[in-house]
mmCIF file of C-alpha atoms and ligand atoms in Angstrom:
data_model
loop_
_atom_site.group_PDB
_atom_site.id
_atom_site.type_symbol
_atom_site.label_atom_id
_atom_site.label_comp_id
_atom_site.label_asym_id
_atom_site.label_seq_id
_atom_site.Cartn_x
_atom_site.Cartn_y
_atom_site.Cartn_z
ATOM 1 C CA UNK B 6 -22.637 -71.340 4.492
ATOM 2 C CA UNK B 7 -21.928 -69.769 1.007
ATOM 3 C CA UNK B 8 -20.426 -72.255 -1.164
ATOM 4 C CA UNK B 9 -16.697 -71.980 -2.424
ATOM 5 C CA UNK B 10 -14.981 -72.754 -5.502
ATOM 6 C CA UNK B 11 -10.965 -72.805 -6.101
ATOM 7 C CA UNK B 12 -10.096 -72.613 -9.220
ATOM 8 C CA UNK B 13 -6.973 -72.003 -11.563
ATOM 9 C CA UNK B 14 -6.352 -68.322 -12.603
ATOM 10 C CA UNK B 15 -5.947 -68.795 -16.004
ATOM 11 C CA UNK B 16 -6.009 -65.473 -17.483
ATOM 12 C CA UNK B 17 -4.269 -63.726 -14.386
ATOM 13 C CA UNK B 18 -7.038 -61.331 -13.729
ATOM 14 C CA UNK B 19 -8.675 -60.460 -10.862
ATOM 15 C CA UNK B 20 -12.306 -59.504 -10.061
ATOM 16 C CA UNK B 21 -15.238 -59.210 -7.215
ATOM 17 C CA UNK B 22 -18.431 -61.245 -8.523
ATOM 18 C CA UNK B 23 -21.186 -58.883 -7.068
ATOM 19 C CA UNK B 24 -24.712 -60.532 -7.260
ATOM 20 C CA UNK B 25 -28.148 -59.104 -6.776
ATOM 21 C CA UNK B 26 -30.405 -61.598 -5.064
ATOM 22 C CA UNK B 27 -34.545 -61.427 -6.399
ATOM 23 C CA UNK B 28 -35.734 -64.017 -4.175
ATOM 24 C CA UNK B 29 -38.198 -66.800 -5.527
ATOM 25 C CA UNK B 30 -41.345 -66.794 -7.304
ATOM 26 C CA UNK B 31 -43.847 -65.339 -6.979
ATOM 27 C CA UNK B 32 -42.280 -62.901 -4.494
ATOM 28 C CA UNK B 33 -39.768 -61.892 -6.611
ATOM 29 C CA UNK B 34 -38.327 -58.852 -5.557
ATOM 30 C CA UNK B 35 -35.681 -57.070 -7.946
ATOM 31 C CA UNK B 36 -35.011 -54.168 -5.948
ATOM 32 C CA UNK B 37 -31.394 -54.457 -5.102
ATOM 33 C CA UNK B 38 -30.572 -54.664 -8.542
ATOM 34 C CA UNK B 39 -32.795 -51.470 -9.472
ATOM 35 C CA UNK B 40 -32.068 -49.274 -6.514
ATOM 36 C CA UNK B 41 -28.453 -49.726 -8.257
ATOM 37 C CA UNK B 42 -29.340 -49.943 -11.951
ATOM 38 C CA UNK B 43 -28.933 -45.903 -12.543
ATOM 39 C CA UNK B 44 -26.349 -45.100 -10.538
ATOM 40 C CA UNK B 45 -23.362 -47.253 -12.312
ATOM 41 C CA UNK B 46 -22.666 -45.025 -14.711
ATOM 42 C CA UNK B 47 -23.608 -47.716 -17.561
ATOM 43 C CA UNK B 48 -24.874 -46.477 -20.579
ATOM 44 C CA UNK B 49 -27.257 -49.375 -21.693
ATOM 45 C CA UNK B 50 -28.103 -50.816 -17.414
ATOM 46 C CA UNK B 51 -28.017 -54.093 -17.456
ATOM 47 C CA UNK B 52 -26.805 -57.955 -16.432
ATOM 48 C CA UNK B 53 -24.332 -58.776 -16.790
ATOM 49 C CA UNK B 54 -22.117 -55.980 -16.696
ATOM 50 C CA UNK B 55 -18.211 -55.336 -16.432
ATOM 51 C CA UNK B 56 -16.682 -52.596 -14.945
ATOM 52 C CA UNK B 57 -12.878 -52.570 -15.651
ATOM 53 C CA UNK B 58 -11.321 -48.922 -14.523
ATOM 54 C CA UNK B 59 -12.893 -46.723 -16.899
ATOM 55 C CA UNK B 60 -14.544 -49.127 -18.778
ATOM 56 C CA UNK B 61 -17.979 -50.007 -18.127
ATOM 57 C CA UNK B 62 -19.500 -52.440 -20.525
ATOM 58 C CA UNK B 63 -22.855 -54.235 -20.825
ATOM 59 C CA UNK B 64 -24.075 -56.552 -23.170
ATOM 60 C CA UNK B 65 -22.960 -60.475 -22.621
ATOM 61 C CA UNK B 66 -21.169 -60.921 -26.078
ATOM 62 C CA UNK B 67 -19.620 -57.239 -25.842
ATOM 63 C CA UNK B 68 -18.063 -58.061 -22.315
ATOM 64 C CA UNK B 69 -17.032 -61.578 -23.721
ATOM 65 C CA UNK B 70 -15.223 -59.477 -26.515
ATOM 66 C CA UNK B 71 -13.778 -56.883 -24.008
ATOM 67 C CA UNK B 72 -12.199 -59.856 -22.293
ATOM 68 C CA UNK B 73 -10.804 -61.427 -25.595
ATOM 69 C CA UNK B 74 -9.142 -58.857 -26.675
ATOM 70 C CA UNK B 75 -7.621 -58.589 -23.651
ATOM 71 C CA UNK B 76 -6.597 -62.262 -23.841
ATOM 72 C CA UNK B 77 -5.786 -62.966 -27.407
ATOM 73 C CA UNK B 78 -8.493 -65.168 -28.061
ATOM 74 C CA UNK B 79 -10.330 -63.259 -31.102
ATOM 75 C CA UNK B 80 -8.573 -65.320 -33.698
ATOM 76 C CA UNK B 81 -5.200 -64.318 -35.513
ATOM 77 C CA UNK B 82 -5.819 -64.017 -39.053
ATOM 78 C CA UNK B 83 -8.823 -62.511 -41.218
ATOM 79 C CA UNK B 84 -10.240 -65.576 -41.962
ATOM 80 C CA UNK B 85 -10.156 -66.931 -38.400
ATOM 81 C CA UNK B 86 -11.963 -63.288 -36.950
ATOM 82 C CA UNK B 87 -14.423 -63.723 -40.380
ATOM 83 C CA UNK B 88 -15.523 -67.191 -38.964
ATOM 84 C CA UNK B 89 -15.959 -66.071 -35.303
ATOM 85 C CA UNK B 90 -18.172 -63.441 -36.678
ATOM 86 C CA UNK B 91 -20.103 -65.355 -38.056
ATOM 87 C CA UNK B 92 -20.486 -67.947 -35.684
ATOM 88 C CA UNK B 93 -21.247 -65.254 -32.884
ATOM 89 C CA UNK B 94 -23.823 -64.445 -34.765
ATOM 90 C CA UNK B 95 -25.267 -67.555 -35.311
ATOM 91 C CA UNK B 96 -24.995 -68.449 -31.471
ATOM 92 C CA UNK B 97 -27.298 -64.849 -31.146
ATOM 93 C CA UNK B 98 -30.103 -66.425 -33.586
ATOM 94 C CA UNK B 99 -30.563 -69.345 -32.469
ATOM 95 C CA UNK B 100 -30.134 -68.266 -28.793
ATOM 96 C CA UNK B 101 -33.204 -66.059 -29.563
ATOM 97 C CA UNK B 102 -35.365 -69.016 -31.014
ATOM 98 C CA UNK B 103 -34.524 -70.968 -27.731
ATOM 99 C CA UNK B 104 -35.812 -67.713 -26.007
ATOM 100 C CA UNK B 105 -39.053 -67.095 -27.620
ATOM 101 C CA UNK B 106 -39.672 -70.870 -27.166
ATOM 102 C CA UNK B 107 -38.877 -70.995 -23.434
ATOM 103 C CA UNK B 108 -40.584 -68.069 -22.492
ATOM 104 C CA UNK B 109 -43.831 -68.512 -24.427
ATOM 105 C CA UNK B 110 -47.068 -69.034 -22.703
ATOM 106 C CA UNK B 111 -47.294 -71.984 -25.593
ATOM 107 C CA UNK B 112 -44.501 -73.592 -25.093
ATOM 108 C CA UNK B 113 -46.138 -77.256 -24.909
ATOM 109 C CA UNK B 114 -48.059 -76.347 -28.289
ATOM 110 C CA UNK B 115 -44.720 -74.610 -30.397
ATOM 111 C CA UNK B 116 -42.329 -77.197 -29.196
ATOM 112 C CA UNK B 117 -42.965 -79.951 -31.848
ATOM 113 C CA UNK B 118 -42.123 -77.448 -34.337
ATOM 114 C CA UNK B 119 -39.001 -76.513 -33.025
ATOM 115 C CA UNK B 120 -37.622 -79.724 -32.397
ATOM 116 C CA UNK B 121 -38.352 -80.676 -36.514
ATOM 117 C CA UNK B 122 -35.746 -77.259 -37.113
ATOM 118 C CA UNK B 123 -32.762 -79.201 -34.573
ATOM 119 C CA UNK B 124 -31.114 -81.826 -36.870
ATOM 120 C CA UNK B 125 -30.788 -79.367 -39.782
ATOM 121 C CA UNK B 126 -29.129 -76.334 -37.196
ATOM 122 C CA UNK B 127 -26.872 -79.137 -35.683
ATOM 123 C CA UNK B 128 -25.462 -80.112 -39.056
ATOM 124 C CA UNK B 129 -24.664 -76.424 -40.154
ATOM 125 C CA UNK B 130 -22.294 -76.132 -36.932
ATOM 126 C CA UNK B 131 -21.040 -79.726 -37.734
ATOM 127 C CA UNK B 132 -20.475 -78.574 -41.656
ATOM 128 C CA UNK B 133 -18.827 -75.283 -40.558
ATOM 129 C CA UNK B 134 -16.351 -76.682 -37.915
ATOM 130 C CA UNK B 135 -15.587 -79.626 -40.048
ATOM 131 C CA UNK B 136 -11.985 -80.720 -38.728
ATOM 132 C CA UNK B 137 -11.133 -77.836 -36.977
ATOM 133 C CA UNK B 138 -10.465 -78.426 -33.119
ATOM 134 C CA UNK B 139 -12.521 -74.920 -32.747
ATOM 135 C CA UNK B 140 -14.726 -73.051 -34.546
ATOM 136 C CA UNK B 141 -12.922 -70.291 -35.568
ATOM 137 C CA UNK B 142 -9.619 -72.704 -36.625
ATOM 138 C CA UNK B 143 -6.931 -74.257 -34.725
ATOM 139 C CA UNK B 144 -6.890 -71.869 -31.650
ATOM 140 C CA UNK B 145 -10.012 -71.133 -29.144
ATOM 141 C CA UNK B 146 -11.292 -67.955 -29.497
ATOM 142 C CA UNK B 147 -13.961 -66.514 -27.426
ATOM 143 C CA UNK B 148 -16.919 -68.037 -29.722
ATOM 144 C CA UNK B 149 -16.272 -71.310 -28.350
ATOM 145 C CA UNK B 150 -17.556 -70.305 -25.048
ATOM 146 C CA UNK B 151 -20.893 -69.661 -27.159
ATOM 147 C CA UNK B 152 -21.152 -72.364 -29.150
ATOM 148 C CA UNK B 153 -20.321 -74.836 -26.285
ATOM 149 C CA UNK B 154 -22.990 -73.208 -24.792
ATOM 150 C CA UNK B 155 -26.084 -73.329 -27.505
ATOM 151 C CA UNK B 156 -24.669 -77.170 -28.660
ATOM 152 C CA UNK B 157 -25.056 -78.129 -24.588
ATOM 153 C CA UNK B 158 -28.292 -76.872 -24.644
ATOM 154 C CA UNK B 159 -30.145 -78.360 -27.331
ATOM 155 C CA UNK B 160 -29.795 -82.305 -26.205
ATOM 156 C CA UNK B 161 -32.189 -81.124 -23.488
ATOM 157 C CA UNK B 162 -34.741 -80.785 -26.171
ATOM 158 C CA UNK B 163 -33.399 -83.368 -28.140
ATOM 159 C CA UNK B 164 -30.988 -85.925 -26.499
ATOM 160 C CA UNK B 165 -30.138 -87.589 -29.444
ATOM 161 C CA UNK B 166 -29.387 -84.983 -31.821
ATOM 162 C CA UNK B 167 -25.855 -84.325 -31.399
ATOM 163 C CA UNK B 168 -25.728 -88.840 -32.077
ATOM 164 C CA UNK B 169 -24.598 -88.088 -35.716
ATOM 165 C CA UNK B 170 -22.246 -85.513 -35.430
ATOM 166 C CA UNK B 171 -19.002 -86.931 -33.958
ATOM 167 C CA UNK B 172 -17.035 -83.456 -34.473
ATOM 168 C CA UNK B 173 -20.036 -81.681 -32.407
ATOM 169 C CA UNK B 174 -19.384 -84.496 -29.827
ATOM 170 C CA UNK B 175 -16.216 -84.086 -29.533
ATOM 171 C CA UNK B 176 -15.480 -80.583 -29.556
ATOM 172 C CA UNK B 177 -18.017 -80.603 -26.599
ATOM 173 C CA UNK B 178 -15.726 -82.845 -24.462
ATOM 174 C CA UNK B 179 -12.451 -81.294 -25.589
ATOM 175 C CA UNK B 180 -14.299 -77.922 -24.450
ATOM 176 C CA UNK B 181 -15.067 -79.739 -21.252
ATOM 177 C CA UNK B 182 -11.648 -81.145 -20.658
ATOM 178 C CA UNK B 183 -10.102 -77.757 -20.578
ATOM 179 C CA UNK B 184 -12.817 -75.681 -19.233
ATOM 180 C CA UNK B 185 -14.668 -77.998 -15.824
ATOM 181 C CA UNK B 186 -15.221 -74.842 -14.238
ATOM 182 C CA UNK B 187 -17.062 -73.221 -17.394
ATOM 183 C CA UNK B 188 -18.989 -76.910 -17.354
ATOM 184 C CA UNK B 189 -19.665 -76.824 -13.851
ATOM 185 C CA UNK B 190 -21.365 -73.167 -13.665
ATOM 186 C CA UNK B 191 -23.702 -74.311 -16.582
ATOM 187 C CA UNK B 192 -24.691 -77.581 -14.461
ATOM 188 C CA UNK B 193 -25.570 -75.372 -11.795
ATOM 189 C CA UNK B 194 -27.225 -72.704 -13.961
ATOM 190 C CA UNK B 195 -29.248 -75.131 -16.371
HETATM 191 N N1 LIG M 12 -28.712 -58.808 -24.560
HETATM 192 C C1 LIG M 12 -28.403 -58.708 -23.149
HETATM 193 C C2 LIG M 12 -29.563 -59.302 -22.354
HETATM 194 C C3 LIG M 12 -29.414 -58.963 -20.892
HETATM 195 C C4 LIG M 12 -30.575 -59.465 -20.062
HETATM 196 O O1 LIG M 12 -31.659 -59.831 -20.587
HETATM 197 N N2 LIG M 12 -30.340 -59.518 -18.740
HETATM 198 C C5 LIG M 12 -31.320 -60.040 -17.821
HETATM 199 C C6 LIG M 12 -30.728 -61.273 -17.133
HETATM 200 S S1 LIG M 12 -30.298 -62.510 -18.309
HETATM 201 C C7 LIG M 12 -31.660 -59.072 -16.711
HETATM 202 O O2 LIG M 12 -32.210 -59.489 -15.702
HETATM 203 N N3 LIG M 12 -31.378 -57.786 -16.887
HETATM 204 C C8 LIG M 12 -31.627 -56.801 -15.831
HETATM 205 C C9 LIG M 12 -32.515 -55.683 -16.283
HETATM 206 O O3 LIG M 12 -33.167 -55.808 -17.336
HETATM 207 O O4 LIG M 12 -32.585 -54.689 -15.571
HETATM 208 C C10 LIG M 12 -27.079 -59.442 -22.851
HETATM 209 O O5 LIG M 12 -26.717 -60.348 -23.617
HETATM 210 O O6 LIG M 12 -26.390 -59.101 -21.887
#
């Protein structure tokens, strides 16, 4: 039996998950997501993608912005949309590290090296969210979803290293107040 999940609407939109299954290793088997790939009319084929009418958008962070916009959560003023630039882009950086650690043959041998660069990345996001209840100021705006995401995932490496940053701590369980669905899809993704 598939598994269901009921959940509040909070945005008032409407959509069909579609999911490609690949099977497990090591007879992976991708072919219902390439027999498709070409013939969606995306312009850079990829997953995730969102296809809203006439919009068809890849890219994770450009579909998060599509969606945004649409719900008012870029940030109001200059200085708010300034600060979730930035801190999108931070997200992508050290998403990437995370990436090239996790996927490398050496993982074993490179990650005592990356857990020496954790305290000082943690205390940049503490520094730059300071007081705020959200990174880009008072409201949530769509980098929240990001940086709730790279904060949850480096206590995995490092349980301990969020210990010293109460705002870190607790803009995670605000986050998780509001969003236990968004919490709940990461437990089962991670
Ligand atoms: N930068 C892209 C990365 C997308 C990506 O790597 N997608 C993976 C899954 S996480 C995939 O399987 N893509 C299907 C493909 O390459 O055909 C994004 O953020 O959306």
């Amino acid at each position: 039996m598939p598994m269901i999940l009921g959940y509040w609407n909070y945005t008032d939109s409407s959509y069909e998950e579609k999911r490609y299954t690949m099977g497990d290793a090591p007879d992976v088997d991708r072919s219902q997501w390439l027999n498709e790939k070409f013939k969606l009319g995306l312009d850079f084929p990829n997953l995730p993608y969102l296809i809203d009418g006439s919009h068809k958008i890849t890219q994770s962070n450009a579909i998060l912005c599509y969606l945004a916009r649409k719900n008012n959560l870029c940030g109001e003023t200059e200085e708010e949309r300034i600060r979730a630039d930035i801190v999108e882009n931070q997200v992508m950086d050290n998403r990437m590290q995370l990436i090239m650690l996790c996927y490398n043959p050496d993982f074993e041998k490179q990650k005592p090296e990356f857990l020496k660069t954790i305290p000082e990345k943690m205390k940049l996001y503490s520094e730059f969210l300071g007081k705020r209840p959200w990174f880009a100021g008072d409201k949530i705006t769509y980098v929240d979803f990001l940086t709730y995401n790279i904060l949850d995932q480096h206590p995995i490496f490092e349980p301990k290293c969020l210990d010293v940053f109460s705002n870190l701590k607790n803009f995670l369980a605000h986050f998780e107040v509001i969003f236990p669905l968004f919490f709940l899809v990461l437990i089962f993704v991670t």
